[in-house]
């Protein structure tokens, strides 16, 4: 299961958000505005240790976190190109679904 979330930069309930994500049963998280989870990123990364998109939560606009290893990943620049190293359109990752098939997730 994939859960997507806009963590919102002004998120004032980060521990509650993190607890709900970890209890969701998700195999993969597709998170926009991940800086909205900066205060709880250690707990989230412990539950979802594989990542694509950002080297750290908060460095850019989208991240994909997975409980299972990510096979391939990258970013798709937004139209008009990048204006800084931290701006892009989409993060993508290929992961193995519970049924063994590869699935590409975009965030």
Coordinates of C-alpha atoms in Angstrom, one line a residue:
X1 CA 0.0 0.0 0.0
X2 CA 1.2 3.5 -0.8
X3 CA 0.2 6.5 1.4
X4 CA 0.6 10.0 0.1
X5 CA 0.7 13.0 2.3
X6 CA 1.4 16.7 2.0
X7 CA 3.2 17.1 5.4
X8 CA 2.8 20.9 5.1
X9 CA 5.7 23.1 6.2
X10 CA 3.6 24.6 9.1
X11 CA 2.7 21.2 10.5
X12 CA 2.2 21.8 14.3
X13 CA 1.4 18.2 15.1
X14 CA 4.4 16.4 13.7
X15 CA 4.4 13.6 16.3
X16 CA 0.8 12.8 15.6
X17 CA 1.4 12.8 11.8
X18 CA 4.4 10.5 12.2
X19 CA 2.5 8.1 14.4
X20 CA -0.4 7.9 11.9
X21 CA 2.0 7.3 9.0
X22 CA 3.8 4.5 10.9
X23 CA 0.5 2.9 11.9
X24 CA -1.0 3.2 8.4
X25 CA 0.2 -0.2 7.2
X26 CA 1.8 1.5 4.2
X27 CA 4.8 -0.1 2.4
X28 CA 5.7 3.2 0.8
X29 CA 5.2 6.9 1.7
X30 CA 5.0 9.6 -1.0
X31 CA 5.4 12.8 0.9
X32 CA 5.2 16.4 -0.4
X33 CA 6.6 19.2 1.7
X34 CA 8.6 16.8 3.8
X35 CA 10.0 19.6 5.9
X36 CA 6.7 19.4 7.7
X37 CA 8.1 16.2 9.4
X38 CA 11.6 17.5 10.2
X39 CA 11.2 17.2 14.0
X40 CA 10.2 13.5 13.8
X41 CA 12.3 12.4 10.8
X42 CA 14.4 10.0 12.9
X43 CA 11.3 8.0 13.9
X44 CA 9.8 8.1 10.4
X45 CA 13.1 7.0 8.8
X46 CA 13.5 4.1 11.3
X47 CA 10.2 2.7 10.0
X48 CA 10.8 3.6 6.4
X49 CA 14.6 3.4 6.0
X50 CA 14.8 3.5 2.2
X51 CA 14.5 6.8 0.4
X52 CA 14.4 8.6 -2.9
X53 CA 14.2 12.2 -3.8
X54 CA 15.9 14.0 -1.0
X55 CA 19.0 13.2 1.0
X56 CA 17.2 14.4 4.1
X57 CA 13.6 15.3 4.9
X58 CA 13.2 19.0 4.3
X59 CA 15.8 19.4 1.6
X60 CA 13.3 19.6 -1.3
X61 CA 9.7 19.4 -2.2
X62 CA 9.0 15.7 -2.4
X63 CA 10.4 12.4 -1.0
X64 CA 9.5 8.7 -1.3
X65 CA 10.2 6.5 1.7
X66 CA 9.9 2.8 1.7
X67 CA 10.0 -0.2 4.1
X68 CA 11.6 -2.2 1.3
X69 CA 14.7 -1.5 -0.8
X70 CA 14.3 0.9 -3.7
X71 CA 15.5 -0.6 -6.9
X72 CA 15.9 2.6 -8.9
X73 CA 15.0 6.3 -8.3
X74 CA 15.4 9.8 -9.6
X75 CA 13.8 13.1 -10.0
X76 CA 11.9 14.7 -12.8
X77 CA 12.7 18.4 -13.1
X78 CA 9.7 20.7 -13.3
X79 CA 9.0 22.5 -16.6
X80 CA 11.5 25.3 -17.1
X81 CA 14.2 23.5 -15.3
X82 CA 15.7 23.8 -11.9
X83 CA 16.3 27.2 -10.4
X84 CA 18.3 25.7 -7.4
X85 CA 19.7 22.4 -6.4
X86 CA 16.6 21.8 -4.1
X87 CA 13.8 22.4 -6.5
X88 CA 12.3 19.7 -8.8
X89 CA 9.0 18.6 -10.0
X90 CA 8.7 14.9 -9.0
X91 CA 10.6 12.3 -7.1
X92 CA 10.2 8.7 -8.4
X93 CA 11.2 5.3 -7.1
X94 CA 10.8 1.7 -8.3
X95 CA 10.0 -0.7 -5.4
X96 CA 8.9 -4.3 -5.2
X97 CA 5.2 -4.7 -4.3
X98 CA 4.2 -7.3 -1.7
X99 CA 3.2 -9.6 -4.7
X100 CA 6.7 -9.4 -6.0
X101 CA 6.1 -7.1 -9.0
X102 CA 8.0 -3.9 -9.5
X103 CA 6.0 -0.7 -9.1
X104 CA 7.0 2.9 -9.8
X105 CA 5.8 5.5 -7.4
X106 CA 5.9 9.2 -8.1
X107 CA 5.6 12.0 -5.5

